[in-house]
Amino acid sequence: MTQKITIIGGGPGGYTAAFEAAKGGAEVTLIEAAQMGGTCLNWGCIPTKTFKSSAEALETVHRLKEFGLSGECSAAADMPAVVARKDKVAGTLRGGLEKTCSKLKVNLMYGKAKVVSANLVRVHTSEGEEQEITGDKVIIATGSRNLNLPSLPVDHKKIISSDDALELDHVPERLLVVGGGVIGSELACIFQSFGSKVTIVEGLDRILPLPSIDREISKLMQRELKKRKISCEVCRTAVKAEYTDSGVAVTLGPSPFLDQVPAAAEKEKVVEADAVLVSVGRVPNTEGLGLAEAGVETDAKGWIIADEYCRTSQPGIYAIGDVLGPSKVMLAHAAVMEGLVAARNCLGRNEVMTYDVMPSAVFTSPEVASVGMTEEQAAEQGWNVRCVQSQFRELGKAQAMGEISGVFKLVVDADSGKLLGAHLAGAHVSDIIAEPTLALRLGAAGKDIARTIHAHPTLAEGLFEAAHML
């Protein structure tokens, strides 16, 4: 008998689950509240990367003399054109997803869904109708949205979210970014390239204060931001905001998240900006889903609780992606794998989702990428830690490209040589991280990388050089 699977949310996790289930012979209904592709395609990964491509092209133009090219060039960011290109790229990809739905006979619906049980989902369609979708299993993949701060209420004009930043029709002369995590740091680099004078405020003691990012990489990134004349106010938080004739005046105070703050951060400071970008975290998209009534357990903050099989507390209902919250991994590629696991388990498989070898990439300037344990995490877990580093500037390809800032850091067990983690910063490291990710997946040692021939001249040789130090 054909399984009927209802999937709520058309982001990377949701559409991957839909395609996998359909390929497995299921009758699939995919319900999306806004636009196919979810946050990743429409307001996150893809739009920010198109912005970054424009920023990098502009930076290259401004560096023409470094590459022996003469002539005058007055290139500047044409924001309506940049936004239009972003929309075109997203539209092309959305169209591809919709065509795949049609090809695989996935029933794609647009509307707001409410879970009644594993066998019934009610949909308020975009046309204003109510439909009941019956089936055997449900996969929830509704994702997350921006968290708002009471001290900085977003007005979508002067105080903006990351979504708003991707629709700006001008480059703010002075931009204050509240939150030095992934999204805040990426947009800070992009708008600095476009011409903004940027200040980042971060409540913790470093830029990119994620457990997966090695502290040495954070220090390097902060130095690079300083070179770009981006001011970093760490150990501080935004206390209040006041509108002025020219923009917004934001008062910064010492961070309440730290036991001790440096003396420089103890006194209040006022930063004036033409726009304030708030990027301090995410909250789950679970409102109106009917989770409590359906018996789906959530934590105190509303994130859905699921086990390693992506099963929720209610039999027949699965959950994947950002809606699982920070207790899992809130990354698009994590959602994709969770989507595969959930779809296969709906069809009778018994697959487990693992998170121990999960790469991450931050598209700042330079890029940052990591996988596995940091030096600190490895030491805490009792490994006899040894770390080696090679520098980007030592690579012929990096010198030829004019991209010499960066580092390759490998974390290994000194006793066995087993690779425990890799932490990279520099041009194109978001691509290079695939190699140490595979090495970790296969349980390789540092010597295995050292004995692998790497093409020359390439940036990936930096891993080869670091491994040889072992």
One Martini backbone bead per residue (centre of mass of N, CA, C, O) as a GRO file, in nm:
protein
  470
    1MET     BB    1   0.096   0.036   0.023
    2THR     BB    2   0.079   0.366  -0.013
    3GLN     BB    3   0.238   0.623   0.112
    4LYS     BB    4   0.140   0.911   0.309
    5ILE     BB    5   0.310   1.231   0.291
    6THR     BB    6   0.343   1.516   0.504
    7ILE     BB    7   0.492   1.838   0.434
    8ILE     BB    8   0.614   2.114   0.639
    9GLY     BB    9   0.804   2.283   0.440
   10GLY     BB   10   1.021   2.432   0.163
   11GLY     BB   11   1.297   2.377   0.243
   12PRO     BB   12   1.574   2.187   0.241
   13GLY     BB   13   1.440   1.970   0.418
   14GLY     BB   14   1.158   1.946   0.287
   15TYR     BB   15   1.233   1.898  -0.017
   16THR     BB   16   1.415   1.656   0.033
   17ALA     BB   17   1.201   1.476   0.161
   18ALA     BB   18   1.004   1.482  -0.076
   19PHE     BB   19   1.191   1.361  -0.294
   20GLU     BB   20   1.265   1.098  -0.143
   21ALA     BB   21   0.978   0.990  -0.101
   22ALA     BB   22   0.897   0.987  -0.400
   23LYS     BB   23   1.127   0.793  -0.491
   24GLY     BB   24   1.003   0.570  -0.277
   25GLY     BB   25   0.669   0.584  -0.352
   26ALA     BB   26   0.531   0.820  -0.239
   27GLU     BB   27   0.266   1.026  -0.135
   28VAL     BB   28   0.315   1.379  -0.176
   29THR     BB   29   0.282   1.663   0.048
   30LEU     BB   30   0.370   2.012   0.003
   31ILE     BB   31   0.391   2.277   0.246
   32GLU     BB   32   0.390   2.638   0.188
   33ALA     BB   33   0.373   2.966   0.320
   34ALA     BB   34   0.556   3.111   0.093
   35GLN     BB   35   0.856   3.005  -0.034
   36MET     BB   36   1.040   2.826  -0.207
   37GLY     BB   37   1.331   2.738   0.004
   38GLY     BB   38   1.303   2.934   0.215
   39THR     BB   39   1.537   3.096   0.386
   40CYS     BB   40   1.784   3.011   0.223
   41LEU     BB   41   1.678   3.113  -0.067
   42ASN     BB   42   1.532   3.407   0.024
   43TRP     BB   43   1.703   3.510   0.326
   44GLY     BB   44   1.998   3.369   0.307
   45CYS     BB   45   2.229   3.200   0.161
   46ILE     BB   46   2.182   3.303  -0.136
   47PRO     BB   47   2.150   3.612  -0.107
   48THR     BB   48   2.423   3.658   0.043
   49LYS     BB   49   2.601   3.542  -0.191
   50THR     BB   50   2.522   3.749  -0.403
   51PHE     BB   51   2.622   3.989  -0.243
   52LYS     BB   52   2.916   3.887  -0.215
   53SER     BB   53   2.981   3.883  -0.515
   54SER     BB   54   2.949   4.187  -0.552
   55ALA     BB   55   3.161   4.271  -0.340
   56GLU     BB   56   3.404   4.125  -0.473
   57ALA     BB   57   3.393   4.271  -0.743
   58LEU     BB   58   3.441   4.553  -0.623
   59GLU     BB   59   3.714   4.494  -0.491
   60THR     BB   60   3.863   4.420  -0.750
   61VAL     BB   61   3.834   4.692  -0.889
   62HIS     BB   62   3.994   4.847  -0.651
   63ARG     BB   63   4.262   4.637  -0.727
   64LEU     BB   64   4.384   4.663  -1.017
   65LYS     BB   65   4.681   4.760  -0.968
   66GLU     BB   66   4.778   4.491  -0.833
   67PHE     BB   67   4.724   4.347  -1.139
   68GLY     BB   68   4.827   4.552  -1.370
   69LEU     BB   69   4.581   4.759  -1.399
   70SER     BB   70   4.462   5.016  -1.597
   71GLY     BB   71   4.257   5.277  -1.517
   72GLU     BB   72   3.944   5.398  -1.481
   73CYS     BB   73   3.721   5.353  -1.184
   74SER     BB   74   3.364   5.409  -1.056
   75ALA     BB   75   3.263   5.188  -0.889
   76ALA     BB   76   2.939   5.093  -0.747
   77ALA     BB   77   2.672   5.033  -0.552
   78ASP     BB   78   2.370   4.909  -0.701
   79MET     BB   79   2.117   4.814  -0.518
   80PRO     BB   80   1.882   4.752  -0.711
   81ALA     BB   81   2.063   4.560  -0.884
   82VAL     BB   82   2.149   4.367  -0.663
   83VAL     BB   83   1.863   4.279  -0.583
   84ALA     BB   84   1.777   4.180  -0.864
   85ARG     BB   85   1.985   3.955  -0.881
   86LYS     BB   86   1.897   3.803  -0.633
   87ASP     BB   87   1.606   3.746  -0.736
   88LYS     BB   88   1.688   3.589  -0.990
   89VAL     BB   89   1.836   3.358  -0.856
   90ALA     BB   90   1.604   3.264  -0.672
   91GLY     BB   91   1.397   3.221  -0.899
   92THR     BB   92   1.547   3.001  -1.051
   93LEU     BB   93   1.556   2.797  -0.812
   94ARG     BB   94   1.255   2.781  -0.758
   95GLY     BB   95   1.177   2.673  -1.035
   96GLY     BB   96   1.336   2.408  -1.004
   97LEU     BB   97   1.174   2.296  -0.764
   98GLU     BB   98   0.895   2.296  -0.900
   99LYS     BB   99   0.976   2.100  -1.129
  100THR     BB  100   1.048   1.864  -0.943
  101CYS     BB  101   0.771   1.827  -0.826
  102SER     BB  102   0.637   1.759  -1.093
  103LYS     BB  103   0.817   1.517  -1.176
  104LEU     BB  104   0.752   1.362  -0.882
  105LYS     BB  105   0.452   1.421  -0.791
  106VAL     BB  106   0.437   1.666  -0.604
  107ASN     BB  107   0.215   1.821  -0.386
  108LEU     BB  108   0.195   2.166  -0.415
  109MET     BB  109   0.138   2.391  -0.142
  110TYR     BB  110  -0.012   2.708  -0.040
  111GLY     BB  111   0.011   2.760   0.317
  112LYS     BB  112  -0.138   2.705   0.631
  113ALA     BB  113  -0.051   2.478   0.883
  114LYS     BB  114  -0.221   2.209   1.076
  115VAL     BB  115  -0.176   1.981   1.327
  116VAL     BB  116  -0.363   1.699   1.429
  117SER     BB  117  -0.204   1.454   1.298
  118ALA     BB  118  -0.051   1.200   1.122
  119ASN     BB  119  -0.339   1.195   0.939
  120LEU     BB  120  -0.381   1.525   0.983
  121VAL     BB  121  -0.401   1.827   0.775
  122ARG     BB  122  -0.454   2.170   0.788
  123VAL     BB  123  -0.529   2.411   0.519
  124HIS     BB  124  -0.462   2.750   0.455
  125THR     BB  125  -0.481   2.887   0.177
  126SER     BB  126  -0.390   3.144  -0.043
  127GLU     BB  127  -0.711   3.145  -0.138
  128GLY     BB  128  -0.887   3.089   0.148
  129GLU     BB  129  -0.889   2.794   0.195
  130GLU     BB  130  -0.992   2.471   0.330
  131GLN     BB  131  -0.785   2.184   0.383
  132GLU     BB  132  -0.763   1.825   0.390
  133ILE     BB  133  -0.483   1.617   0.484
  134THR     BB  134  -0.429   1.290   0.430
  135GLY     BB  135  -0.239   1.024   0.613
  136ASP     BB  136   0.054   0.868   0.776
  137LYS     BB  137   0.265   1.113   0.769
  138VAL     BB  138   0.476   1.368   0.934
  139ILE     BB  139   0.676   1.657   0.834
  140ILE     BB  140   0.855   1.903   1.010
  141ALA     BB  141   0.982   2.222   0.826
  142THR     BB  142   0.953   2.549   0.941
  143GLY     BB  143   1.177   2.669   1.102
  144SER     BB  144   1.292   3.014   1.119
  145ARG     BB  145   1.338   3.336   1.283
  146ASN     BB  146   1.383   3.636   1.385
  147LEU     BB  147   1.509   3.795   1.662
  148ASN     BB  148   1.385   4.020   1.894
  149LEU     BB  149   1.456   4.328   2.058
  150PRO     BB  150   1.336   4.538   2.298
  151SER     BB  151   1.577   4.758   2.262
  152LEU     BB  152   1.536   4.683   1.923
  153PRO     BB  153   1.289   4.763   1.747
  154VAL     BB  154   1.172   4.674   1.450
  155ASP     BB  155   1.094   4.905   1.158
  156HIS     BB  156   1.229   4.860   0.860
  157LYS     BB  157   1.431   5.126   0.843
  158LYS     BB  158   1.649   5.180   1.085
  159ILE     BB  159   1.556   4.907   1.214
  160ILE     BB  160   1.691   4.597   1.111
  161SER     BB  161   1.697   4.311   0.940
  162SER     BB  162   1.830   4.077   0.737
  163ASP     BB  163   1.598   4.093   0.539
  164ASP     BB  164   1.612   4.401   0.493
  165ALA     BB  165   1.910   4.416   0.390
  166LEU     BB  166   1.819   4.255   0.112
  167GLU     BB  167   1.632   4.542   0.028
  168LEU     BB  168   1.812   4.769  -0.009
  169ASP     BB  169   1.840   5.096  -0.192
  170HIS     BB  170   2.097   5.145  -0.005
  171VAL     BB  171   2.394   5.269   0.148
  172PRO     BB  172   2.489   5.294   0.451
  173GLU     BB  173   2.708   5.497   0.595
  174ARG     BB  174   2.609   5.387   0.885
  175LEU     BB  175   2.667   5.063   1.042
  176LEU     BB  176   2.497   4.874   1.289
  177VAL     BB  177   2.588   4.558   1.430
  178VAL     BB  178   2.385   4.332   1.613
  179GLY     BB  179   2.587   4.079   1.608
  180GLY     BB  180   2.880   3.845   1.579
  181GLY     BB  181   2.788   3.634   1.402
  182VAL     BB  182   2.731   3.506   1.107
  183ILE     BB  183   2.532   3.713   0.984
  184GLY     BB  184   2.660   3.976   1.090
  185SER     BB  185   2.947   3.933   0.968
  186GLU     BB  186   2.872   3.905   0.674
  187LEU     BB  187   2.720   4.182   0.640
  188ALA     BB  188   2.952   4.359   0.731
  189CYS     BB  189   3.142   4.290   0.492
  190ILE     BB  190   2.957   4.366   0.260
  191PHE     BB  191   2.897   4.672   0.343
  192GLN     BB  192   3.189   4.759   0.346
  193SER     BB  193   3.232   4.708   0.042
  194PHE     BB  194   2.996   4.914  -0.040
  195GLY     BB  195   3.070   5.169   0.199
  196SER     BB  196   3.041   5.120   0.488
  197LYS     BB  197   3.045   5.213   0.823
  198VAL     BB  198   3.139   4.960   1.056
  199THR     BB  199   2.970   4.816   1.347
  200ILE     BB  200   3.027   4.569   1.600
  201VAL     BB  201   2.812   4.396   1.833
  202GLU     BB  202   2.920   4.185   2.118
  203GLY     BB  203   2.844   4.002   2.410
  204LEU     BB  204   3.088   3.855   2.375
  205ASP     BB  205   3.457   3.792   2.356
  206ARG     BB  206   3.386   3.735   2.040
  207ILE     BB  207   3.399   3.670   1.726
  208LEU     BB  208   3.238   3.408   1.652
  209PRO     BB  209   3.087   3.253   1.931
  210LEU     BB  210   3.125   2.947   1.848
  211PRO     BB  211   3.187   2.625   1.934
  212SER     BB  212   3.301   2.546   1.632
  213ILE     BB  213   3.496   2.795   1.674
  214ASP     BB  214   3.800   2.876   1.696
  215ARG     BB  215   3.969   3.113   1.873
  216GLU     BB  216   4.191   3.174   1.663
  217ILE     BB  217   3.994   3.246   1.438
  218SER     BB  218   3.859   3.483   1.579
  219LYS     BB  219   4.117   3.654   1.601
  220LEU     BB  220   4.173   3.672   1.304
  221MET     BB  221   3.904   3.800   1.223
  222GLN     BB  222   3.937   4.058   1.392
  223ARG     BB  223   4.189   4.158   1.243
  224GLU     BB  224   4.057   4.175   0.961
  225LEU     BB  225   3.838   4.379   1.037
  226LYS     BB  226   4.033   4.602   1.116
  227LYS     BB  227   4.162   4.631   0.833
  228ARG     BB  228   3.860   4.712   0.724
  229LYS     BB  229   3.741   4.917   0.943
  230ILE     BB  230   3.600   4.733   1.156
  231SER     BB  231   3.427   4.771   1.440
  232CYS     BB  232   3.476   4.598   1.764
  233GLU     BB  233   3.224   4.542   2.024
  234VAL     BB  234   3.302   4.367   2.278
  235CYS     BB  235   3.130   4.300   2.571
  236ARG     BB  236   2.856   4.410   2.440
  237THR     BB  237   2.537   4.587   2.458
  238ALA     BB  238   2.222   4.688   2.372
  239VAL     BB  239   2.020   4.909   2.559
  240LYS     BB  240   1.948   5.157   2.356
  241ALA     BB  241   1.726   5.358   2.138
  242GLU     BB  242   1.755   5.667   1.940
  243TYR     BB  243   1.618   5.895   1.755
  244THR     BB  244   1.737   6.094   1.489
  245ASP     BB  245   1.780   6.300   1.227
  246SER     BB  246   1.992   6.073   1.089
  247GLY     BB  247   1.894   5.824   1.297
  248VAL     BB  248   2.071   5.626   1.537
  249ALA     BB  249   2.112   5.597   1.895
  250VAL     BB  250   2.332   5.370   2.060
  251THR     BB  251   2.351   5.212   2.366
  252LEU     BB  252   2.634   5.082   2.530
  253GLY     BB  253   2.693   4.800   2.738
  254PRO     BB  254   2.770   4.576   2.950
  255SER     BB  255   2.776   4.248   2.958
  256PRO     BB  256   2.553   3.998   3.103
  257PHE     BB  257   2.712   3.722   2.991
  258LEU     BB  258   2.952   3.806   3.182
  259ASP     BB  259   3.152   3.797   3.459
  260GLN     BB  260   3.371   3.955   3.287
  261VAL     BB  261   3.491   4.275   3.190
  262PRO     BB  262   3.648   4.496   3.040
  263ALA     BB  263   3.714   4.816   3.114
  264ALA     BB  264   3.629   4.931   2.828
  265ALA     BB  265   3.319   4.795   2.870
  266GLU     BB  266   3.189   4.935   3.131
  267LYS     BB  267   3.121   5.176   2.974
  268GLU     BB  268   2.924   5.375   2.825
  269LYS     BB  269   2.816   5.392   2.473
  270VAL     BB  270   2.773   5.591   2.177
  271VAL     BB  271   2.620   5.496   1.862
  272GLU     BB  272   2.601   5.623   1.542
  273ALA     BB  273   2.341   5.563   1.288
  274ASP     BB  274   2.159   5.501   0.994
  275ALA     BB  275   2.176   5.187   1.069
  276VAL     BB  276   2.026   4.892   1.229
  277LEU     BB  277   2.142   4.559   1.266
  278VAL     BB  278   1.961   4.276   1.370
  279SER     BB  279   2.166   3.975   1.489
  280VAL     BB  280   2.067   3.749   1.765
  281GLY     BB  281   1.881   3.527   1.630
  282ARG     BB  282   1.635   3.261   1.680
  283VAL     BB  283   1.300   3.144   1.609
  284PRO     BB  284   1.035   2.944   1.595
  285ASN     BB  285   0.806   2.805   1.345
  286THR     BB  286   0.507   2.727   1.547
  287GLU     BB  287   0.283   2.904   1.498
  288GLY     BB  288  -0.027   2.740   1.443
  289LEU     BB  289   0.043   2.415   1.437
  290GLY     BB  290  -0.069   2.245   1.693
  291LEU     BB  291   0.126   2.084   1.885
  292ALA     BB  292  -0.016   2.042   2.156
  293GLU     BB  293  -0.275   1.907   2.042
  294ALA     BB  294  -0.090   1.675   1.892
  295GLY     BB  295   0.158   1.596   2.101
  296VAL     BB  296   0.406   1.789   2.054
  297GLU     BB  297   0.711   1.833   2.181
  298THR     BB  298   0.858   2.104   2.361
  299ASP     BB  299   1.038   2.346   2.468
  300ALA     BB  300   1.055   2.644   2.639
  301LYS     BB  301   1.111   2.790   2.334
  302GLY     BB  302   0.959   2.590   2.100
  303TRP     BB  303   1.129   2.361   2.033
  304ILE     BB  304   1.156   2.069   1.883
  305ILE     BB  305   1.150   1.733   1.987
  306ALA     BB  306   1.406   1.499   1.877
  307ASP     BB  307   1.545   1.226   1.766
  308GLU     BB  308   1.776   1.039   1.576
  309TYR     BB  309   1.508   0.975   1.379
  310CYS     BB  310   1.317   1.239   1.382
  311ARG     BB  311   1.130   1.190   1.624
  312THR     BB  312   0.870   1.258   1.798
  313SER     BB  313   0.637   1.218   2.058
  314GLN     BB  314   0.464   1.154   1.800
  315PRO     BB  315   0.351   0.919   1.625
  316GLY     BB  316   0.432   0.995   1.281
  317ILE     BB  317   0.603   1.249   1.378
  318TYR     BB  318   0.828   1.469   1.230
  319ALA     BB  319   1.154   1.651   1.260
  320ILE     BB  320   1.329   1.930   1.092
  321GLY     BB  321   1.571   2.148   1.131
  322ASP     BB  322   1.544   2.457   1.281
  323VAL     BB  323   1.296   2.361   1.467
  324LEU     BB  324   1.509   2.212   1.669
  325GLY     BB  325   1.743   2.389   1.719
  326PRO     BB  326   2.047   2.424   1.911
  327SER     BB  327   2.060   2.114   1.995
  328LYS     BB  328   2.145   2.100   1.720
  329VAL     BB  329   2.173   2.199   1.369
  330MET     BB  330   2.157   2.529   1.213
  331LEU     BB  331   2.167   2.398   0.897
  332ALA     BB  332   2.104   2.325   0.579
  333HIS     BB  333   2.274   2.055   0.558
  334ALA     BB  334   2.137   1.929   0.803
  335ALA     BB  335   1.848   1.931   0.693
  336VAL     BB  336   1.899   1.745   0.456
  337MET     BB  337   1.976   1.493   0.621
  338GLU     BB  338   1.719   1.486   0.790
  339GLY     BB  339   1.532   1.450   0.546
  340LEU     BB  340   1.639   1.174   0.463
  341VAL     BB  341   1.591   1.027   0.728
  342ALA     BB  342   1.285   1.079   0.759
  343ALA     BB  343   1.189   0.963   0.489
  344ARG     BB  344   1.304   0.675   0.526
  345ASN     BB  345   1.153   0.618   0.796
  346CYS     BB  346   0.867   0.646   0.678
  347LEU     BB  347   0.950   0.384   0.479
  348GLY     BB  348   1.102   0.177   0.711
  349ARG     BB  349   1.347   0.267   0.809
  350ASN     BB  350   1.666   0.291   1.039
  351GLU     BB  351   1.783   0.588   1.061
  352VAL     BB  352   2.061   0.792   1.169
  353MET     BB  353   2.137   1.099   1.311
  354THR     BB  354   2.445   1.275   1.275
  355TYR     BB  355   2.681   1.545   1.422
  356ASP     BB  356   3.005   1.500   1.442
  357VAL     BB  357   3.023   1.554   1.109
  358MET     BB  358   2.995   1.906   1.078
  359PRO     BB  359   3.010   2.143   0.867
  360SER     BB  360   3.123   2.490   0.846
  361ALA     BB  361   3.029   2.820   0.701
  362VAL     BB  362   3.177   3.150   0.662
  363PHE     BB  363   3.102   3.451   0.455
  364THR     BB  364   3.346   3.616   0.491
  365SER     BB  365   3.639   3.850   0.510
  366PRO     BB  366   3.737   3.594   0.534
  367GLU     BB  367   3.678   3.283   0.534
  368VAL     BB  368   3.508   3.025   0.733
  369ALA     BB  369   3.603   2.687   0.848
  370SER     BB  370   3.459   2.378   0.997
  371VAL     BB  371   3.553   2.063   1.173
  372GLY     BB  372   3.493   1.935   1.452
  373MET     BB  373   3.719   1.987   1.688
  374THR     BB  374   3.848   2.185   1.899
  375GLU     BB  375   4.103   2.234   2.101
  376GLU     BB  376   3.929   2.268   2.357
  377GLN     BB  377   3.742   2.021   2.323
  378ALA     BB  378   3.960   1.802   2.313
  379ALA     BB  379   4.074   1.857   2.597
  380GLU     BB  380   3.805   1.811   2.754
  381GLN     BB  381   3.796   1.498   2.637
  382GLY     BB  382   4.115   1.389   2.681
  383TRP     BB  383   4.303   1.459   2.471
  384ASN     BB  384   4.618   1.449   2.310
  385VAL     BB  385   4.698   1.750   2.199
  386ARG     BB  386   4.762   1.852   1.855
  387CYS     BB  387   4.886   2.140   1.671
  388VAL     BB  388   4.866   2.270   1.334
  389GLN     BB  389   5.011   2.519   1.100
  390SER     BB  390   4.925   2.703   0.805
  391GLN     BB  391   4.981   2.953   0.566
  392PHE     BB  392   4.857   3.125   0.306
  393ARG     BB  393   5.119   3.296   0.226
  394GLU     BB  394   5.279   3.015   0.137
  395LEU     BB  395   5.108   3.016  -0.119
  396GLY     BB  396   5.115   3.052  -0.452
  397LYS     BB  397   4.813   3.095  -0.513
  398ALA     BB  398   4.762   3.321  -0.306
  399GLN     BB  399   4.964   3.521  -0.426
  400ALA     BB  400   4.839   3.530  -0.715
  401MET     BB  401   4.548   3.628  -0.598
  402GLY     BB  402   4.579   3.818  -0.337
  403GLU     BB  403   4.521   3.583  -0.090
  404ILE     BB  404   4.695   3.584   0.227
  405SER     BB  405   4.470   3.548   0.429
  406GLY     BB  406   4.533   3.283   0.661
  407VAL     BB  407   4.446   2.939   0.783
  408PHE     BB  408   4.566   2.607   0.883
  409LYS     BB  409   4.402   2.392   1.124
  410LEU     BB  410   4.506   2.108   1.310
  411VAL     BB  411   4.347   1.848   1.506
  412VAL     BB  412   4.517   1.608   1.712
  413ASP     BB  413   4.627   1.301   1.817
  414ALA     BB  414   4.938   1.245   1.947
  415ASP     BB  415   4.934   0.928   1.965
  416SER     BB  416   4.777   0.845   1.672
  417GLY     BB  417   4.700   1.096   1.458
  418LYS     BB  418   4.418   1.161   1.479
  419LEU     BB  419   4.165   1.330   1.348
  420LEU     BB  420   3.957   1.597   1.506
  421GLY     BB  421   4.019   1.876   1.340
  422ALA     BB  422   3.920   2.170   1.133
  423HIS     BB  423   4.060   2.514   1.080
  424LEU     BB  424   3.958   2.777   0.861
  425ALA     BB  425   4.110   3.062   0.683
  426GLY     BB  426   3.996   3.196   0.375
  427ALA     BB  427   3.998   3.144   0.057
  428HIS     BB  428   3.768   2.895  -0.016
  429VAL     BB  429   3.713   2.716   0.254
  430SER     BB  430   3.422   2.615   0.194
  431ASP     BB  431   3.548   2.398  -0.004
  432ILE     BB  432   3.796   2.268   0.151
  433ILE     BB  433   3.639   2.129   0.398
  434ALA     BB  434   3.566   1.855   0.258
  435GLU     BB  435   3.823   1.695   0.315
  436PRO     BB  436   3.823   1.680   0.634
  437THR     BB  437   3.540   1.563   0.648
  438LEU     BB  438   3.607   1.294   0.514
  439ALA     BB  439   3.833   1.215   0.705
  440LEU     BB  440   3.654   1.199   0.956
  441ARG     BB  441   3.444   0.998   0.845
  442LEU     BB  442   3.696   0.774   0.802
  443GLY     BB  443   3.920   0.801   1.033
  444ALA     BB  444   4.160   0.968   0.978
  445ALA     BB  445   4.482   1.077   0.949
  446GLY     BB  446   4.718   1.309   0.900
  447LYS     BB  447   4.894   1.124   0.712
  448ASP     BB  448   4.678   1.090   0.489
  449ILE     BB  449   4.702   1.379   0.387
  450ALA     BB  450   5.017   1.376   0.342
  451ARG     BB  451   4.978   1.118   0.125
  452THR     BB  452   4.816   1.318  -0.048
  453ILE     BB  453   4.787   1.433  -0.355
  454HIS     BB  454   4.820   1.773  -0.449
  455ALA     BB  455   4.749   2.010  -0.640
  456HIS     BB  456   4.938   2.235  -0.857
  457PRO     BB  457   4.824   2.531  -0.780
  458THR     BB  458   4.669   2.538  -0.453
  459LEU     BB  459   4.490   2.583  -0.160
  460ALA     BB  460   4.481   2.281  -0.053
  461GLU     BB  461   4.788   2.266   0.023
  462GLY     BB  462   4.757   2.363   0.317
  463LEU     BB  463   4.683   2.085   0.429
  464PHE     BB  464   4.938   1.938   0.341
  465GLU     BB  465   5.135   2.118   0.505
  466ALA     BB  466   5.015   2.069   0.784
  467ALA     BB  467   5.038   1.757   0.786
  468HIS     BB  468   5.356   1.751   0.760
  469MET     BB  469   5.406   1.857   1.059
  470LEU     BB  470   5.339   1.557   1.181
   0.00000   0.00000   0.00000
